[in-house]
């Protein structure tokens, strides 16, 4: 593998990650507005929204270090899709459950993305400190969601029971 190939893959990976995080940002903006019935979830979503904005800034830094910029056109297309996904879930009564499952999957997608970028950064001889920082945040968020699936489900159940009583 030539180092140029590794560098090209790294830059493409950074751009894709940038679009992914923009989509995550939009999804969490919408979800954090709509989770007032689940305060613990809302607090954690707002915290991760801030982390996500920092992650976008880190990806911008990585792209700049490679002499590149993020593709705003591609970001715009993806964030539109992100909005559609959030709207789809918003119509359903069990929005909180579907969003929890979707967020769980999304965080694991992000974890894989950062692991891939870190491997490429190593091949390119580029410092991966910023990417590792983002990876740790994604792992913490994935763990938090994973450990709250039961609580969220039971909280949703008791709201439904109270509504039909
Ligand atoms: Fe994330």
Coordinates of C-alpha atoms and ligand atoms in Angstrom, one line a residue:
X1 CA 0.0 0.0 0.0
X2 CA 1.4 3.4 -0.9
X3 CA 1.2 6.1 1.7
X4 CA -0.7 8.2 -0.9
X5 CA -3.5 5.6 -0.9
X6 CA -3.6 5.5 2.9
X7 CA -3.8 9.3 2.9
X8 CA -6.6 9.4 0.3
X9 CA -8.6 6.8 2.3
X10 CA -7.9 8.8 5.5
X11 CA -9.2 12.0 4.0
X12 CA -12.3 10.3 2.6
X13 CA -12.9 8.7 6.0
X14 CA -12.6 12.1 7.7
X15 CA -15.1 13.6 5.3
X16 CA -17.6 10.7 5.8
X17 CA -17.1 11.0 9.6
X18 CA -17.8 14.7 9.4
X19 CA -21.1 14.1 7.6
X20 CA -22.0 11.3 10.1
X21 CA -21.4 13.7 13.0
X22 CA -23.4 16.4 11.4
X23 CA -26.3 13.9 11.1
X24 CA -25.8 12.9 14.7
X25 CA -25.9 16.6 15.7
X26 CA -29.2 17.2 14.0
X27 CA -30.8 14.0 15.3
X28 CA -29.8 14.9 18.9
X29 CA -30.9 18.5 18.5
X30 CA -34.4 17.2 17.6
X31 CA -34.4 14.4 20.2
X32 CA -33.2 16.5 23.1
X33 CA -36.1 18.9 22.4
X34 CA -38.6 16.0 22.6
X35 CA -37.4 14.1 25.6
X36 CA -38.7 16.2 28.5
X37 CA -40.7 13.3 29.7
X38 CA -37.4 11.4 30.2
X39 CA -35.2 13.9 32.0
X40 CA -32.2 11.6 32.5
X41 CA -32.2 10.8 28.8
X42 CA -32.5 14.5 27.9
X43 CA -29.6 15.5 30.1
X44 CA -27.4 12.8 28.6
X45 CA -28.4 13.7 25.0
X46 CA -27.6 17.4 25.6
X47 CA -24.2 16.4 27.0
X48 CA -23.5 14.2 24.0
X49 CA -24.8 17.0 21.7
X50 CA -22.0 19.2 23.1
X51 CA -19.5 16.4 22.7
X52 CA -20.6 15.9 19.1
X53 CA -20.1 19.5 18.3
X54 CA -16.5 19.2 19.7
X55 CA -16.1 16.0 17.6
X56 CA -17.0 18.0 14.4
X57 CA -14.5 20.6 15.3
X58 CA -11.8 17.9 15.8
X59 CA -12.6 16.4 12.4
X60 CA -12.3 19.9 10.9
X61 CA -8.9 20.2 12.6
X62 CA -7.8 16.8 11.2
X63 CA -9.0 17.8 7.7
X64 CA -7.2 21.1 7.9
X65 CA -4.0 19.3 9.0
X66 CA -4.3 17.3 5.8
X67 CA -4.8 20.5 3.8
X68 CA -8.4 19.6 3.1
X69 CA -11.9 20.9 4.1
X70 CA -15.2 19.1 4.8
X71 CA -17.7 18.7 2.0
X72 CA -20.6 20.9 3.1
X73 CA -22.8 19.6 0.1
X74 CA -22.5 16.0 1.2
X75 CA -23.1 17.0 4.9
X76 CA -26.3 18.8 3.8
X77 CA -27.6 15.8 2.0
X78 CA -27.0 13.5 4.9
X79 CA -28.4 15.9 7.6
X80 CA -31.6 16.1 5.5
X81 CA -31.8 12.3 5.7
X82 CA -31.2 12.6 9.5
X83 CA -34.1 14.9 9.8
X84 CA -36.3 12.6 7.9
X85 CA -35.3 9.7 10.2
X86 CA -36.1 11.8 13.3
X87 CA -39.5 12.8 11.9
X88 CA -40.4 9.2 11.1
X89 CA -39.8 8.3 14.7
X90 CA -41.6 11.3 16.0
X91 CA -44.9 10.1 14.6
X92 CA -44.8 6.9 16.5
X93 CA -46.1 6.8 20.1
X94 CA -43.1 4.7 21.1
X95 CA -40.7 7.3 19.8
X96 CA -38.5 7.1 22.9
X97 CA -37.9 3.3 22.4
X98 CA -37.2 3.6 18.7
X99 CA -34.8 6.5 19.2
X100 CA -33.0 4.6 22.0
X101 CA -32.5 1.6 19.7
X102 CA -31.5 3.8 16.7
X103 CA -29.1 5.8 18.9
X104 CA -27.5 2.6 20.2
X105 CA -26.9 1.5 16.6
X106 CA -25.6 4.9 15.6
X107 CA -23.1 5.1 18.5
X108 CA -21.7 1.7 17.5
X109 CA -21.4 2.9 13.9
X110 CA -19.5 5.9 15.1
X111 CA -17.2 3.7 17.2
X112 CA -16.3 1.6 14.2
X113 CA -15.7 4.8 12.1
X114 CA -13.2 6.2 14.7
X115 CA -11.4 2.9 15.0
X116 CA -11.1 2.8 11.2
X117 CA -9.8 6.4 11.1
X118 CA -7.3 5.7 13.9
X119 CA -5.9 2.7 11.9
X120 CA -5.5 4.8 8.8
X121 CA -3.9 7.7 10.8
X122 CA -1.3 5.2 12.1
X123 CA -0.6 4.1 8.5
X124 CA -0.2 7.8 7.5
X125 CA 2.0 8.6 10.5
X126 CA -0.5 11.1 11.6
X127 CA -1.2 11.8 15.3
X128 CA -4.5 10.2 16.4
X129 CA -5.0 11.9 19.7
X130 CA -8.1 13.9 18.7
X131 CA -9.7 10.8 17.1
X132 CA -9.0 8.8 20.2
X133 CA -10.7 11.4 22.4
X134 CA -13.8 11.2 20.2
X135 CA -13.7 7.4 20.2
X136 CA -13.7 7.5 24.1
X137 CA -16.8 9.8 24.1
X138 CA -18.6 7.5 21.6
X139 CA -17.8 4.4 23.7
X140 CA -19.1 6.1 26.9
X141 CA -22.3 7.2 25.1
X142 CA -22.9 3.7 23.7
X143 CA -22.3 2.2 27.1
X144 CA -24.7 4.7 28.7
X145 CA -27.5 3.9 26.2
X146 CA -26.9 0.2 26.5
X147 CA -27.2 0.3 30.3
X148 CA -30.4 2.4 30.1
X149 CA -32.5 0.3 27.7
X150 CA -34.3 -1.5 30.5
X151 CA -35.0 1.7 32.5
X152 CA -36.2 3.6 29.5
X153 CA -38.5 0.8 28.5
X154 CA -40.0 0.5 32.0
X155 CA -40.4 4.3 32.2
X156 CA -42.3 4.2 28.8
X157 CA -44.4 1.3 30.1
X158 CA -45.5 3.2 33.3
X159 CA -46.4 6.3 31.2
X160 CA -48.5 4.2 28.9
X161 CA -50.2 2.4 31.9
X162 CA -50.9 5.8 33.5
X163 CA -52.4 7.1 30.3
X164 CA -54.8 4.1 29.8
X165 CA -55.8 4.0 33.4
Ligands
LIG1 FE1 -21.9 9.9 19.2

